[in-house]
Short mmCIF file of N, CA and C in Angstrom, two decimals:
data_model
loop_
_atom_site.label_atom_id
_atom_site.label_comp_id
_atom_site.label_asym_id
_atom_site.label_seq_id
_atom_site.Cartn_x
_atom_site.Cartn_y
_atom_site.Cartn_z
N UNK G 5 0.84 -1.17 0.00
CA UNK G 5 0.00 0.00 0.00
C UNK G 5 0.89 1.24 0.00
N UNK G 6 0.49 2.26 -0.73
CA UNK G 6 1.24 3.50 -0.74
C UNK G 6 0.30 4.67 -0.48
N UNK G 7 0.88 5.85 -0.25
CA UNK G 7 0.11 7.03 0.10
C UNK G 7 0.63 8.21 -0.72
N UNK G 8 -0.21 9.19 -0.95
CA UNK G 8 0.19 10.37 -1.68
C UNK G 8 0.39 11.54 -0.72
N UNK G 9 1.47 12.29 -0.94
CA UNK G 9 1.70 13.47 -0.12
C UNK G 9 2.27 14.63 -0.95
N UNK G 10 2.09 14.57 -2.28
CA UNK G 10 2.69 15.58 -3.14
C UNK G 10 1.77 15.82 -4.33
N UNK G 11 1.37 17.07 -4.53
CA UNK G 11 0.54 17.46 -5.67
C UNK G 11 1.33 18.48 -6.47
N UNK G 12 1.31 18.36 -7.80
CA UNK G 12 1.98 19.32 -8.67
C UNK G 12 0.97 19.87 -9.67
N UNK G 13 0.93 21.20 -9.78
CA UNK G 13 0.14 21.85 -10.82
C UNK G 13 1.08 22.32 -11.91
N UNK G 14 0.66 22.18 -13.15
CA UNK G 14 1.41 22.70 -14.29
C UNK G 14 0.93 24.13 -14.53
N UNK G 15 1.85 25.08 -14.56
CA UNK G 15 1.49 26.49 -14.64
C UNK G 15 2.22 27.19 -15.78
N UNK G 16 1.64 28.26 -16.26
CA UNK G 16 2.24 29.05 -17.34
C UNK G 16 3.37 29.94 -16.86
N UNK G 17 3.27 30.45 -15.64
CA UNK G 17 4.24 31.40 -15.12
C UNK G 17 4.49 31.09 -13.63
N UNK G 18 5.51 30.28 -13.34
CA UNK G 18 5.75 29.90 -11.95
C UNK G 18 5.94 31.07 -11.00
N UNK G 19 6.61 32.14 -11.41
CA UNK G 19 6.82 33.26 -10.49
C UNK G 19 5.49 33.93 -10.14
N UNK G 20 4.59 34.05 -11.11
CA UNK G 20 3.26 34.61 -10.84
C UNK G 20 2.49 33.69 -9.89
N UNK G 21 2.60 32.38 -10.13
CA UNK G 21 1.90 31.41 -9.27
C UNK G 21 2.49 31.39 -7.87
N UNK G 22 3.81 31.53 -7.75
CA UNK G 22 4.45 31.58 -6.42
C UNK G 22 3.94 32.80 -5.66
N UNK G 23 3.87 33.93 -6.32
CA UNK G 23 3.35 35.14 -5.67
C UNK G 23 1.91 34.92 -5.21
N UNK G 24 1.10 34.34 -6.07
CA UNK G 24 -0.30 34.07 -5.76
C UNK G 24 -0.43 33.12 -4.57
N UNK G 25 0.22 31.95 -4.64
CA UNK G 25 0.07 30.96 -3.58
C UNK G 25 0.76 31.38 -2.28
N UNK G 26 1.85 32.13 -2.37
CA UNK G 26 2.48 32.65 -1.14
C UNK G 26 1.50 33.53 -0.38
N UNK G 27 0.74 34.34 -1.12
CA UNK G 27 -0.23 35.24 -0.49
C UNK G 27 -1.37 34.46 0.15
N UNK G 28 -1.96 33.50 -0.56
CA UNK G 28 -3.12 32.82 0.03
C UNK G 28 -2.74 31.77 1.06
N UNK G 29 -1.53 31.19 0.93
CA UNK G 29 -1.09 30.20 1.91
C UNK G 29 -0.42 30.85 3.13
N UNK G 30 0.01 32.08 2.96
CA UNK G 30 0.69 32.76 4.06
C UNK G 30 2.07 32.24 4.34
N UNK G 31 2.73 31.72 3.30
CA UNK G 31 4.09 31.21 3.48
C UNK G 31 4.83 31.23 2.16
N UNK G 32 6.15 31.23 2.26
CA UNK G 32 7.01 31.19 1.08
C UNK G 32 7.27 29.75 0.68
N UNK G 33 7.61 29.52 -0.58
CA UNK G 33 7.95 28.15 -0.99
C UNK G 33 9.27 27.71 -0.36
N UNK G 34 9.37 26.43 -0.11
CA UNK G 34 10.61 25.84 0.42
C UNK G 34 11.67 25.80 -0.68
N UNK G 35 11.23 25.57 -1.90
CA UNK G 35 12.11 25.53 -3.08
C UNK G 35 11.51 26.47 -4.11
N UNK G 36 12.37 27.23 -4.81
CA UNK G 36 11.85 28.19 -5.79
C UNK G 36 12.90 28.44 -6.86
N UNK G 37 12.61 28.02 -8.09
CA UNK G 37 13.48 28.28 -9.23
C UNK G 37 12.61 28.84 -10.35
N UNK G 38 13.20 29.25 -11.46
CA UNK G 38 12.39 29.79 -12.56
C UNK G 38 11.37 28.80 -13.14
N UNK G 39 11.62 27.51 -12.99
CA UNK G 39 10.70 26.54 -13.60
C UNK G 39 9.95 25.66 -12.60
N UNK G 40 10.28 25.75 -11.31
CA UNK G 40 9.60 24.90 -10.33
C UNK G 40 9.65 25.54 -8.94
N UNK G 41 8.57 25.39 -8.22
CA UNK G 41 8.52 25.84 -6.82
C UNK G 41 7.76 24.80 -6.02
N UNK G 42 8.12 24.68 -4.74
CA UNK G 42 7.45 23.71 -3.87
C UNK G 42 7.18 24.33 -2.51
N UNK G 43 5.92 24.22 -2.10
CA UNK G 43 5.51 24.61 -0.76
C UNK G 43 5.35 23.34 0.06
N UNK G 44 5.59 23.44 1.36
CA UNK G 44 5.24 22.36 2.28
C UNK G 44 4.15 22.92 3.19
N UNK G 45 2.98 22.33 3.12
CA UNK G 45 1.83 22.80 3.88
C UNK G 45 1.93 22.33 5.32
N UNK G 46 1.16 22.95 6.20
CA UNK G 46 1.20 22.60 7.63
C UNK G 46 0.87 21.13 7.86
N UNK G 47 0.06 20.54 6.98
CA UNK G 47 -0.30 19.12 7.10
C UNK G 47 0.86 18.20 6.72
N UNK G 48 1.91 18.77 6.12
CA UNK G 48 3.03 17.97 5.64
C UNK G 48 2.95 17.70 4.14
N UNK G 49 1.79 17.96 3.53
CA UNK G 49 1.65 17.75 2.09
C UNK G 49 2.54 18.74 1.34
N UNK G 50 3.16 18.24 0.29
CA UNK G 50 3.98 19.08 -0.58
C UNK G 50 3.11 19.52 -1.76
N UNK G 51 3.29 20.77 -2.16
CA UNK G 51 2.48 21.38 -3.21
C UNK G 51 3.44 22.06 -4.19
N UNK G 52 3.53 21.51 -5.41
CA UNK G 52 4.48 22.02 -6.40
C UNK G 52 3.82 22.77 -7.54
N UNK G 53 4.59 23.67 -8.12
CA UNK G 53 4.19 24.44 -9.29
C UNK G 53 5.29 24.27 -10.33
N UNK G 54 4.95 23.66 -11.47
CA UNK G 54 5.96 23.30 -12.48
C UNK G 54 5.63 24.03 -13.77
N UNK G 55 6.62 24.67 -14.36
CA UNK G 55 6.45 25.35 -15.63
C UNK G 55 5.93 24.35 -16.67
N UNK G 56 4.75 24.61 -17.18
CA UNK G 56 4.06 23.67 -18.06
C UNK G 56 4.93 23.26 -19.26
N UNK G 57 5.69 24.19 -19.81
CA UNK G 57 6.51 23.90 -20.99
C UNK G 57 7.68 22.98 -20.69
N UNK G 58 8.06 22.83 -19.41
CA UNK G 58 9.19 21.98 -19.03
C UNK G 58 8.79 20.56 -18.62
N UNK G 59 7.50 20.30 -18.49
CA UNK G 59 7.03 19.00 -18.01
C UNK G 59 7.33 17.92 -19.04
N UNK G 60 7.83 16.80 -18.57
CA UNK G 60 8.09 15.64 -19.43
C UNK G 60 7.38 14.43 -18.85
N UNK G 61 6.63 13.67 -19.60
CA UNK G 61 6.33 13.92 -21.01
C UNK G 61 5.46 15.17 -21.16
N UNK G 62 5.48 15.72 -22.35
CA UNK G 62 4.76 16.95 -22.68
C UNK G 62 3.29 16.88 -22.27
N UNK G 63 2.79 17.98 -21.74
CA UNK G 63 1.38 18.09 -21.38
C UNK G 63 0.61 18.36 -22.67
N UNK G 64 -0.31 17.45 -23.01
CA UNK G 64 -1.04 17.59 -24.28
C UNK G 64 -2.50 17.95 -24.11
N UNK G 65 -2.97 17.97 -22.89
CA UNK G 65 -4.36 18.33 -22.66
C UNK G 65 -4.39 19.65 -21.89
N UNK G 66 -5.48 20.36 -22.03
CA UNK G 66 -5.63 21.59 -21.26
C UNK G 66 -7.00 21.59 -20.61
N UNK G 67 -7.17 22.49 -19.69
CA UNK G 67 -8.44 22.55 -19.00
C UNK G 67 -8.32 22.01 -17.59
N UNK G 68 -9.34 22.25 -16.83
CA UNK G 68 -9.34 21.86 -15.42
C UNK G 68 -10.27 20.67 -15.25
N UNK G 69 -9.78 19.65 -14.56
CA UNK G 69 -10.62 18.47 -14.33
C UNK G 69 -10.65 18.09 -12.86
N UNK G 70 -10.32 19.01 -11.99
CA UNK G 70 -10.33 18.75 -10.56
C UNK G 70 -10.22 20.05 -9.81
N UNK G 71 -9.96 19.94 -8.51
CA UNK G 71 -9.83 21.14 -7.69
C UNK G 71 -8.95 20.86 -6.49
N UNK G 72 -8.35 21.91 -5.96
CA UNK G 72 -7.60 21.82 -4.71
C UNK G 72 -8.56 22.27 -3.62
N UNK G 73 -8.66 21.48 -2.56
CA UNK G 73 -9.63 21.75 -1.51
C UNK G 73 -8.90 22.14 -0.23
N UNK G 74 -9.36 23.22 0.37
CA UNK G 74 -8.84 23.70 1.64
C UNK G 74 -9.95 23.52 2.68
N UNK G 75 -9.73 22.63 3.64
CA UNK G 75 -10.71 22.37 4.69
C UNK G 75 -10.50 23.38 5.81
N UNK G 76 -11.57 24.08 6.15
CA UNK G 76 -11.52 25.11 7.19
C UNK G 76 -12.37 24.68 8.37
N UNK G 77 -12.21 25.36 9.50
CA UNK G 77 -12.83 24.90 10.74
C UNK G 77 -14.34 25.12 10.83
N UNK G 78 -14.84 26.22 10.25
CA UNK G 78 -16.26 26.51 10.39
C UNK G 78 -16.70 27.53 9.34
N UNK G 79 -18.00 27.88 9.35
CA UNK G 79 -18.55 28.82 8.37
C UNK G 79 -17.89 30.19 8.48
N UNK G 80 -17.58 30.60 9.69
CA UNK G 80 -16.94 31.91 9.88
C UNK G 80 -15.59 31.94 9.17
N UNK G 81 -14.82 30.87 9.30
CA UNK G 81 -13.51 30.77 8.65
C UNK G 81 -13.68 30.75 7.13
N UNK G 82 -14.69 30.07 6.62
CA UNK G 82 -14.96 30.07 5.18
C UNK G 82 -15.30 31.49 4.72
N UNK G 83 -16.16 32.17 5.44
CA UNK G 83 -16.56 33.54 5.08
C UNK G 83 -15.36 34.49 5.14
N UNK G 84 -14.50 34.33 6.13
CA UNK G 84 -13.29 35.15 6.25
C UNK G 84 -12.36 34.90 5.06
N UNK G 85 -12.20 33.63 4.69
CA UNK G 85 -11.34 33.29 3.55
C UNK G 85 -11.93 33.84 2.26
N UNK G 86 -13.24 33.72 2.11
CA UNK G 86 -13.92 34.28 0.93
C UNK G 86 -13.64 35.78 0.81
N UNK G 87 -13.81 36.52 1.90
CA UNK G 87 -13.56 37.97 1.88
C UNK G 87 -12.11 38.28 1.55
N UNK G 88 -11.19 37.50 2.13
CA UNK G 88 -9.76 37.70 1.86
C UNK G 88 -9.44 37.46 0.39
N UNK G 89 -9.92 36.35 -0.15
CA UNK G 89 -9.61 36.02 -1.54
C UNK G 89 -10.27 37.01 -2.50
N UNK G 90 -11.49 37.43 -2.23
CA UNK G 90 -12.14 38.45 -3.06
C UNK G 90 -11.33 39.74 -3.02
N UNK G 91 -10.86 40.10 -1.83
CA UNK G 91 -10.05 41.30 -1.68
C UNK G 91 -8.73 41.23 -2.43
N UNK G 92 -8.23 40.03 -2.62
CA UNK G 92 -6.99 39.84 -3.38
C UNK G 92 -7.25 39.79 -4.88
N UNK G 93 -8.51 39.84 -5.28
CA UNK G 93 -8.84 39.86 -6.70
C UNK G 93 -9.06 38.50 -7.34
N UNK G 94 -9.17 37.44 -6.54
CA UNK G 94 -9.43 36.12 -7.12
C UNK G 94 -10.81 36.12 -7.77
N UNK G 95 -10.92 35.43 -8.88
CA UNK G 95 -12.21 35.23 -9.54
C UNK G 95 -12.97 34.15 -8.78
N UNK G 96 -14.15 34.48 -8.32
CA UNK G 96 -14.99 33.52 -7.61
C UNK G 96 -16.03 32.99 -8.58
N UNK G 97 -16.07 31.65 -8.73
CA UNK G 97 -17.03 31.05 -9.67
C UNK G 97 -18.20 30.41 -8.94
N UNK G 98 -18.11 30.29 -7.62
CA UNK G 98 -19.24 29.83 -6.81
C UNK G 98 -19.21 30.64 -5.51
N UNK G 99 -20.24 31.42 -5.31
CA UNK G 99 -20.36 32.21 -4.08
C UNK G 99 -20.57 31.25 -2.90
N UNK G 100 -20.30 31.71 -1.67
CA UNK G 100 -20.51 30.84 -0.51
C UNK G 100 -21.94 30.27 -0.48
N UNK G 101 -22.01 28.97 -0.24
CA UNK G 101 -23.29 28.26 -0.26
C UNK G 101 -23.18 27.02 0.62
N UNK G 102 -24.32 26.62 1.17
CA UNK G 102 -24.35 25.36 1.91
C UNK G 102 -24.72 24.25 0.95
N UNK G 103 -23.88 23.22 0.90
CA UNK G 103 -24.13 22.05 0.07
C UNK G 103 -24.20 20.85 1.01
N UNK G 104 -24.51 19.68 0.49
CA UNK G 104 -24.69 18.52 1.37
C UNK G 104 -23.44 18.17 2.17
N UNK G 105 -22.25 18.49 1.65
CA UNK G 105 -21.00 18.15 2.35
C UNK G 105 -20.50 19.27 3.26
N UNK G 106 -21.10 20.49 3.15
CA UNK G 106 -20.67 21.58 4.01
C UNK G 106 -20.87 22.94 3.39
N UNK G 107 -20.30 23.95 4.04
CA UNK G 107 -20.38 25.34 3.58
C UNK G 107 -19.16 25.61 2.73
N UNK G 108 -19.33 26.16 1.52
CA UNK G 108 -18.24 26.19 0.56
C UNK G 108 -18.34 27.35 -0.41
N UNK G 109 -17.21 27.65 -1.06
CA UNK G 109 -17.17 28.52 -2.24
C UNK G 109 -15.99 28.07 -3.09
N UNK G 110 -15.97 28.50 -4.36
CA UNK G 110 -14.90 28.12 -5.29
C UNK G 110 -14.36 29.36 -5.99
N UNK G 111 -13.03 29.48 -6.01
CA UNK G 111 -12.33 30.56 -6.71
C UNK G 111 -11.34 29.94 -7.68
N UNK G 112 -10.72 30.77 -8.51
CA UNK G 112 -9.74 30.31 -9.50
C UNK G 112 -8.37 30.89 -9.22
N UNK G 113 -7.32 30.09 -9.49
CA UNK G 113 -5.95 30.60 -9.42
C UNK G 113 -5.61 31.25 -10.77
N UNK G 114 -4.41 31.81 -10.95
CA UNK G 114 -4.08 32.49 -12.21
C UNK G 114 -4.14 31.59 -13.45
N UNK G 115 -4.03 30.27 -13.28
CA UNK G 115 -4.09 29.35 -14.42
C UNK G 115 -5.48 28.75 -14.60
N UNK G 116 -6.44 29.19 -13.83
CA UNK G 116 -7.81 28.69 -13.95
C UNK G 116 -8.08 27.43 -13.15
N UNK G 117 -7.13 27.02 -12.29
CA UNK G 117 -7.37 25.86 -11.43
C UNK G 117 -8.37 26.24 -10.34
N UNK G 118 -9.27 25.30 -10.04
CA UNK G 118 -10.30 25.55 -9.03
C UNK G 118 -9.74 25.37 -7.62
N UNK G 119 -10.06 26.33 -6.76
CA UNK G 119 -9.68 26.29 -5.35
C UNK G 119 -10.97 26.31 -4.54
N UNK G 120 -11.27 25.22 -3.86
CA UNK G 120 -12.49 25.14 -3.05
C UNK G 120 -12.12 25.28 -1.58
N UNK G 121 -12.78 26.20 -0.90
CA UNK G 121 -12.67 26.32 0.54
C UNK G 121 -13.99 25.82 1.12
N UNK G 122 -13.91 25.03 2.19
CA UNK G 122 -15.16 24.53 2.78
C UNK G 122 -14.96 24.18 4.24
N UNK G 123 -16.07 24.17 4.95
CA UNK G 123 -16.09 23.59 6.30
C UNK G 123 -17.10 22.46 6.24
N UNK G 124 -16.74 21.30 6.79
CA UNK G 124 -17.62 20.13 6.71
C UNK G 124 -18.99 20.39 7.34
N UNK G 125 -19.98 19.72 6.77
CA UNK G 125 -21.36 19.81 7.32
C UNK G 125 -21.36 19.27 8.74
N UNK G 126 -22.16 19.91 9.56
CA UNK G 126 -22.28 19.44 10.94
C UNK G 126 -23.17 18.19 10.94
N UNK G 127 -22.76 17.18 11.68
CA UNK G 127 -23.54 15.94 11.69
C UNK G 127 -24.49 15.87 12.84
#
């Protein structure tokens, strides 16, 4: 059995993405070069940003088929994050709403990747 602890997004401009993610994560990347950057999140998960043109094998598809999810403690924290991200100019594609899994909203990063913030539904 194995486990995953590293996610990499392919990006058009790593320095722009580093600036973006440094602001919303509240931390600098552990590694940062012109073509790759890596953050280590408080959970221990590694989060990489790789210059799309340097990826091997070549990336041949485009578009978003998933999302990065940030689990927050409660509705107040989700609302605070929503206000912060709106203030930073993030495009919000789903306003805060209660869904069956919890209270949530969705914004986009500079490459159009979906970022979902949510607090789990109370049981």
